[in-house]
Amino acid sequence: MAGAGGGRGGAGLSAAALLALPALALLALPALPVLPPGRGAEAQPGFSPPPGFSPPLLLPPGLREELRQRRRDLRRLEAAAGGGEAAGAAGLGCGDLSRATAVGVLGWGFTKVVARAALAGGGSVALKSVHGAGREVRRCVQRYGAPAGCRRLAAYKLLKEVTLLQRLQHPGIVKLHGQCYDNSGDAELRVTAMLELGSPLEMIQLLQTPWEERFKICLSLVKLLFYLAHSPLGSIALLDFQPRQFVMVDGNLKVTDMDDASTEELSCKEDNDCTLDFPTKSFPLKCSVAGKCEGINEKKNLFNAYRYFFTYLLPHSAPPTLRPLLSDILNATGDLRYGINETLRAFEKVLHLYKSGLYLQKRPLLLKDYISLKGFRTVEGEGYKCWPSYSHLGCLLSIHSAEEAAAICNSQLHCQSFIVTQHRTWTGRPLASFQSSWTDLIPDTNAVVYIKRSASSGERL
Ligand SMILES: Nc1ncnc2c1ncn2[C@@H]1O[C@H](COP(=O)(O)OP(=O)(O)O)[C@@H](O)[C@H]1O
Ligand SMILES: *[C@@H]1O[C@H](CO)[C@@H](O)[C@H](O)[C@H]1NC(C)=O
Ligand SMILES: *[C@@H]1O[C@H](CO)[C@@H](O)[C@H](O)[C@H]1NC(C)=O
Ligand SMILES: [Mg+2]
């Protein structure tokens, strides 16, 4: 790692020398372009649309044209966004980047590679830069044979993303902490975005989480789409809408890949120009008098949310009385009968019914079949396993009340007792721990243990 240890205090590896990480070599990602040591620190902190930002004359005409187009798009986006400097100018810059320590690769896509880095002052960020060995750059090089120009082309995409992230602020959009931009010298344009650190979305894992958690993901997505439909830049479509473009931050879903976002609605002359096509379905839309396909961005997002998220996450193991409402949501978004406003309203109605306990069916009161012992709890590890539990060690479920817990306990073969814990889920509901035994009680002033009368009758209490 020669030459990389120039950071303050000399500890660790400069993030600028990310390329040299053995982990990257193992991942077989050759020729990742990252700031060479020492370079980044000299560049201007903060983003300033570069004056000398024109591609060298030696590039093939086709590539030059593509570069021109990307630059024009970027300028237009900046103008639409109010132009000038970004709002959060006080963010991290090249200096912070050069003093950061690279930790490892988080992921990559066709265009960008993302690494985790520890900041010198504490805290971690995700660093995004152009993926020099990615499909986007490779394809361009095949066509034009100009690696530096092709990386520059990809860098424009990252710049577009940075511009969008500066202007769009929402809990469902990954936060931009800063950027480092270096255009000194050659054809190369090096852009590093410093982002809020998340973890890639694991759909398989999500499928195994309790319904309440899956509902939360879908609700955050709906809130994000509501924001995008009414954003300060107009209605925005995420063109590449797949789970891998999202990350989880503290249990919240956030979109991270914004370079494929479109702030323009499709232009049209007649309704026939406005068909929204998906592999399994197409929707005829209207051409407005202004010559735009009305609501096409909002609808595209919503149908994608339906096909990539709602169908997998929303229905299964939902509370039975909420199922008809959830089916309605699935049907209405799958047929695009709902716009995003109605979808959000429908989700909030489900949330209200769930939080308030109104979804609970009227049923015989069952808690009277339980003896409650105040000041005790059962010992850990007495639990049987159930699905989908909040803990893989036992049966830990979200409940509305002790009455609902009693109903759950009655319905489960192994359940003999339960305790209502102090833990709350994101909706504010307590977690209850269900047990197959009640004989090992330990004093706990804050707890109450509920024991099935039938379980205790045969034994001494
Ligand atoms: N803020 C982040 N925290 C953690 N991982 C991230 C973050 N941003 C992106 N990633 C991971 O890096 C991958 C590539 O990033 P992305 O922006 O989607 O690049 P591309 O445009 O090449 O698809 C993502 O699929 C995701 O797994
Ligand atoms: C919605 O319901 C209608 C009527 O039952 C049905 O024909 C249609 O296929 C459903 N659409 C979706 C996306 O489930
Ligand atoms: C949706 O809600 C937004 C924000 O409240 C509002 O501006 C817009 O007019 C609504 N659209 C429709 C179609 O109701
Ligand atoms: Mg991506």
Coordinates of C-alpha atoms in Angstrom, one line a residue, residues 127-449:
L127 CA -18.6 6.2 -1.2
K128 CA -19.9 6.0 -4.7
S129 CA -17.7 6.3 -7.7
V130 CA -17.7 5.3 -11.3
H131 CA -17.3 1.5 -11.8
G132 CA -14.5 1.5 -14.4
A133 CA -15.0 -2.2 -15.0
G134 CA -18.8 -2.0 -15.0
R135 CA -21.0 -2.8 -17.9
E136 CA -21.7 0.8 -18.7
V137 CA -18.1 1.8 -19.2
R138 CA -17.2 -1.5 -20.8
R139 CA -19.9 -1.2 -23.5
C140 CA -18.8 2.4 -24.2
V141 CA -15.2 1.3 -24.6
Q142 CA -16.2 -1.5 -26.9
R143 CA -18.0 1.1 -29.1
Y144 CA -15.6 4.0 -28.9
G145 CA -12.3 2.6 -27.7
A146 CA -11.8 5.6 -25.4
P147 CA -11.6 4.5 -21.7
A148 CA -11.0 7.9 -20.2
G149 CA -13.9 9.5 -22.2
C150 CA -16.1 6.6 -21.3
R151 CA -15.4 6.9 -17.7
R152 CA -16.2 10.6 -18.0
L153 CA -19.5 9.7 -19.6
A154 CA -20.3 7.5 -16.7
A155 CA -19.2 10.3 -14.3
Y156 CA -21.9 12.5 -15.7
K157 CA -24.4 10.0 -14.5
L158 CA -23.0 10.2 -11.0
L159 CA -23.1 14.0 -11.3
K160 CA -26.7 13.8 -12.2
E161 CA -27.4 11.7 -9.2
V162 CA -25.5 14.1 -6.9
T163 CA -27.5 17.0 -8.3
L164 CA -30.8 15.2 -7.7
L165 CA -29.8 14.1 -4.2
Q166 CA -28.9 17.7 -3.4
R167 CA -32.3 18.9 -4.4
L168 CA -34.5 16.1 -3.2
Q169 CA -34.7 15.5 0.5
H170 CA -37.0 12.9 1.9
P171 CA -36.7 10.1 4.5
G172 CA -37.1 7.7 1.6
I173 CA -34.0 9.0 -0.3
V174 CA -30.5 8.3 0.8
K175 CA -28.8 11.4 2.2
L176 CA -25.9 13.0 0.4
H177 CA -23.3 13.9 3.0
G178 CA -21.0 15.5 0.4
Q179 CA -19.0 15.0 -2.7
C180 CA -15.5 15.3 -4.1
Y181 CA -15.0 16.4 -7.6
D182 CA -11.7 16.4 -9.4
N183 CA -11.2 17.5 -13.0
S184 CA -7.6 18.5 -12.7
G185 CA -5.6 17.6 -15.8
D186 CA -6.4 14.8 -18.2
A187 CA -9.6 13.6 -19.8
E188 CA -10.6 12.0 -16.5
L189 CA -13.3 13.4 -14.4
R190 CA -13.4 11.9 -10.9
V191 CA -16.5 12.2 -8.9
T192 CA -17.0 10.6 -5.5
A193 CA -20.3 11.0 -3.7
M194 CA -20.4 10.5 0.1
L195 CA -23.7 9.1 1.1
E196 CA -25.5 7.9 4.2
L197 CA -24.5 4.3 4.8
G198 CA -27.1 1.6 4.3
S199 CA -27.2 -2.1 3.8
P200 CA -28.4 -3.6 0.5
L201 CA -31.9 -4.8 0.5
E202 CA -32.3 -8.5 1.0
M203 CA -35.6 -9.5 -0.4
I204 CA -35.4 -13.1 0.7
Q205 CA -34.7 -12.0 4.2
L206 CA -37.6 -9.5 4.1
L207 CA -40.0 -12.3 3.1
Q208 CA -39.2 -13.9 6.5
T209 CA -39.9 -10.9 8.6
P210 CA -43.2 -10.2 10.4
W211 CA -46.0 -8.7 8.3
E212 CA -45.8 -5.4 10.3
E213 CA -42.2 -4.9 9.1
R214 CA -43.0 -5.7 5.5
F215 CA -45.9 -3.3 5.7
K216 CA -43.6 -0.6 7.0
I217 CA -41.3 -1.1 3.9
C218 CA -44.3 -0.8 1.6
L219 CA -45.6 2.3 3.4
S220 CA -42.2 4.0 3.2
L221 CA -42.1 3.2 -0.5
V222 CA -45.6 4.7 -1.0
K223 CA -44.5 7.8 0.9
L224 CA -41.4 8.1 -1.3
L225 CA -43.5 7.8 -4.4
F226 CA -45.9 10.4 -3.2
Y227 CA -43.0 12.8 -2.7
L228 CA -41.5 12.0 -6.1
A229 CA -44.9 12.6 -7.8
H230 CA -45.1 16.1 -6.2
S231 CA -41.4 16.9 -5.9
P232 CA -39.9 20.4 -6.4
L233 CA -38.5 19.2 -9.7
G234 CA -41.9 17.9 -10.9
S235 CA -43.1 14.4 -11.2
I236 CA -40.1 12.1 -11.1
A237 CA -39.9 8.5 -12.4
L238 CA -37.4 6.0 -11.3
L239 CA -36.6 4.3 -14.6
D240 CA -34.6 1.4 -13.1
F241 CA -36.9 0.4 -10.2
Q242 CA -35.7 -2.8 -8.6
P243 CA -35.0 -3.8 -5.1
R244 CA -31.2 -3.5 -5.7
Q245 CA -31.6 0.2 -6.2
F246 CA -32.7 0.5 -2.5
V247 CA -30.9 0.2 0.8
M248 CA -32.1 -0.1 4.4
V249 CA -31.0 2.5 6.9
D250 CA -32.1 1.9 10.5
G251 CA -34.9 -0.3 9.3
N252 CA -36.1 2.3 6.8
L253 CA -36.2 1.8 3.0
K254 CA -34.3 4.4 1.0
V255 CA -33.6 4.7 -2.7
T256 CA -29.9 5.1 -3.5
D257 CA -29.7 4.8 -7.3
M258 CA -31.0 8.0 -8.8
D259 CA -29.0 8.4 -11.9
D260 CA -31.8 6.8 -13.9
A261 CA -34.4 9.1 -12.6
S262 CA -36.4 11.1 -15.1
T263 CA -37.8 14.5 -14.3
E264 CA -39.5 14.8 -17.7
E265 CA -42.8 13.4 -18.6
L266 CA -43.0 11.8 -22.0
S267 CA -44.0 14.2 -24.8
C268 CA -46.8 13.2 -27.1
K269 CA -49.0 14.3 -30.0
E270 CA -51.9 11.9 -29.4
D271 CA -53.1 9.3 -26.9
N272 CA -51.5 6.6 -29.0
D273 CA -48.1 7.9 -28.1
C274 CA -48.8 7.3 -24.4
T275 CA -48.8 3.6 -23.8
L276 CA -47.1 2.6 -20.6
D277 CA -45.6 -0.8 -21.3
F278 CA -44.5 -3.5 -18.9
P279 CA -43.6 -7.1 -19.8
T280 CA -46.9 -8.4 -18.5
K281 CA -49.2 -5.5 -19.1
S282 CA -49.7 -2.2 -20.9
F283 CA -51.7 0.8 -20.0
P284 CA -53.1 3.3 -22.4
L285 CA -52.7 6.8 -21.1
K286 CA -53.9 10.2 -22.2
C287 CA -52.0 12.9 -24.0
S288 CA -52.6 16.3 -22.3
V289 CA -53.2 19.5 -24.2
A290 CA -49.7 20.5 -23.1
G291 CA -48.4 17.5 -25.2
K292 CA -47.3 15.4 -22.2
C293 CA -48.4 11.9 -21.3
E294 CA -50.3 12.7 -18.2
G295 CA -49.1 11.1 -15.0
I296 CA -46.9 8.7 -16.8
N297 CA -44.1 9.0 -14.3
E298 CA -46.3 8.5 -11.3
K299 CA -48.0 5.5 -12.8
K300 CA -44.7 3.9 -13.9
N301 CA -43.4 4.1 -10.3
L302 CA -46.6 2.8 -8.8
F303 CA -46.9 -0.2 -11.1
N304 CA -43.2 -1.0 -10.4
A305 CA -43.9 -0.7 -6.7
Y306 CA -46.8 -3.2 -7.2
R307 CA -44.8 -5.7 -9.1
Y308 CA -41.5 -5.6 -7.3
F309 CA -42.7 -4.9 -3.7
F310 CA -46.4 -5.1 -2.9
T311 CA -47.1 -8.5 -4.4
Y312 CA -44.3 -10.0 -2.4
L313 CA -44.4 -8.1 0.8
L314 CA -48.0 -7.1 1.5
P315 CA -50.4 -10.0 1.5
H316 CA -49.0 -13.0 3.3
S317 CA -49.6 -13.5 7.0
A318 CA -51.4 -10.2 7.3
P319 CA -54.1 -9.9 10.0
P320 CA -57.1 -11.7 8.5
T321 CA -59.5 -8.7 8.8
L322 CA -57.0 -6.5 6.9
R323 CA -56.7 -8.9 4.0
P324 CA -59.6 -7.5 2.0
L325 CA -58.2 -4.0 2.2
L326 CA -54.8 -5.2 1.2
S327 CA -56.3 -7.1 -1.7
D328 CA -58.0 -3.9 -2.8
I329 CA -54.7 -2.1 -2.7
L330 CA -53.0 -4.8 -4.7
N331 CA -55.8 -4.9 -7.2
A332 CA -56.0 -1.1 -7.6
T333 CA -52.3 -0.6 -8.0
G334 CA -51.9 -3.6 -10.2
D335 CA -54.5 -2.2 -12.6
L336 CA -53.4 1.4 -12.0
R337 CA -56.9 2.4 -10.9
Y338 CA -55.4 4.2 -8.0
G339 CA -53.0 7.1 -8.3
I340 CA -50.3 7.7 -5.7
N341 CA -52.6 9.9 -3.6
E342 CA -55.3 7.3 -3.3
T343 CA -52.7 4.6 -2.6
L344 CA -51.2 6.6 0.2
R345 CA -54.7 7.1 1.7
A346 CA -55.4 3.4 1.5
F347 CA -52.2 2.6 3.2
E348 CA -52.8 5.1 6.0
K349 CA -56.2 3.6 6.5
V350 CA -54.7 0.2 7.0
L351 CA -52.1 1.6 9.4
H352 CA -54.8 3.3 11.4
L353 CA -56.9 0.2 11.7
Y354 CA -53.9 -1.7 12.7
K355 CA -52.5 0.7 15.3
S356 CA -55.8 1.3 16.9
G357 CA -56.7 -2.3 17.2
L358 CA -60.0 -1.7 15.3
Y359 CA -59.0 -4.5 13.0
L360 CA -59.5 -7.0 15.8
Q361 CA -62.5 -9.1 15.3
K362 CA -65.1 -9.1 18.0
R363 CA -64.6 -12.4 19.6
P364 CA -65.1 -14.1 23.0
L365 CA -63.0 -12.6 25.7
L366 CA -60.2 -15.1 26.4
L367 CA -58.0 -13.3 28.9
K368 CA -60.3 -14.5 31.7
D369 CA -59.0 -18.0 31.0
Y370 CA -55.6 -16.8 32.2
I371 CA -54.2 -16.1 35.7
S372 CA -52.1 -13.0 35.8
L373 CA -49.1 -12.8 38.2
K374 CA -47.8 -9.3 38.7
G375 CA -44.1 -8.9 39.5
F376 CA -42.9 -12.0 37.7
R377 CA -41.7 -13.0 34.3
T378 CA -40.7 -16.3 32.8
V379 CA -37.0 -17.0 32.2
E380 CA -35.6 -16.6 28.7
G381 CA -35.2 -19.6 26.6
E382 CA -38.5 -21.3 27.7
G383 CA -40.1 -20.3 24.4
Y384 CA -41.1 -22.5 21.6
K385 CA -40.5 -21.3 18.1
C386 CA -43.2 -19.7 16.0
W387 CA -43.3 -17.9 12.7
P388 CA -42.8 -15.1 11.9
S389 CA -41.3 -14.3 15.2
Y390 CA -39.3 -11.1 16.1
S391 CA -36.7 -13.4 17.7
H392 CA -35.4 -16.6 16.2
L393 CA -35.0 -18.0 19.7
G394 CA -38.6 -18.1 20.7
C395 CA -42.1 -16.9 19.8
L396 CA -42.0 -13.1 20.0
L397 CA -45.0 -11.4 18.4
S398 CA -46.4 -7.9 18.1
I399 CA -49.8 -7.6 19.9
H400 CA -52.4 -4.9 20.4
S401 CA -53.4 -6.0 24.0
A402 CA -53.1 -8.8 26.5
E403 CA -56.5 -9.8 25.2
E404 CA -55.2 -10.3 21.7
A405 CA -52.2 -12.2 23.2
A406 CA -54.6 -14.5 24.9
A407 CA -56.3 -15.3 21.6
I408 CA -52.9 -16.0 20.0
C409 CA -51.9 -18.2 22.9
N410 CA -55.1 -20.1 22.7
S411 CA -54.6 -20.8 19.0
Q412 CA -51.1 -22.2 19.5
L413 CA -50.6 -25.7 20.5
H414 CA -47.6 -25.3 22.7
C415 CA -48.6 -22.1 24.4
Q416 CA -49.0 -22.2 28.2
S417 CA -48.2 -18.7 29.2
F418 CA -47.1 -15.3 27.9
I419 CA -45.5 -12.1 29.0
V420 CA -46.0 -8.6 27.6
T421 CA -42.6 -7.1 27.2
Q422 CA -41.5 -3.5 27.3
H423 CA -40.3 -3.6 23.7
R424 CA -42.4 -1.8 21.1
T425 CA -42.5 -2.1 17.3
W426 CA -42.5 0.9 15.0
T427 CA -46.2 1.2 15.3
G428 CA -45.9 1.4 19.1
R429 CA -47.4 -2.0 19.7
P430 CA -45.8 -4.1 22.5
L431 CA -44.1 -7.4 21.8
A432 CA -45.3 -10.4 23.7
S433 CA -43.3 -13.5 24.4
F434 CA -45.2 -16.8 24.3
Q435 CA -44.0 -19.7 26.3
S436 CA -44.5 -23.5 26.5
S437 CA -43.9 -23.5 30.2
W438 CA -44.6 -21.3 33.2
T439 CA -42.8 -23.1 36.0
D440 CA -39.6 -21.1 36.0
L441 CA -40.7 -17.7 37.2
I442 CA -38.3 -14.9 38.3
P443 CA -39.3 -11.7 40.1
D444 CA -39.5 -8.6 37.9
T445 CA -41.4 -5.6 39.3
N446 CA -42.3 -4.3 35.8
A447 CA -43.6 -7.5 34.4
V448 CA -46.8 -9.5 34.3
V449 CA -47.0 -13.1 33.4

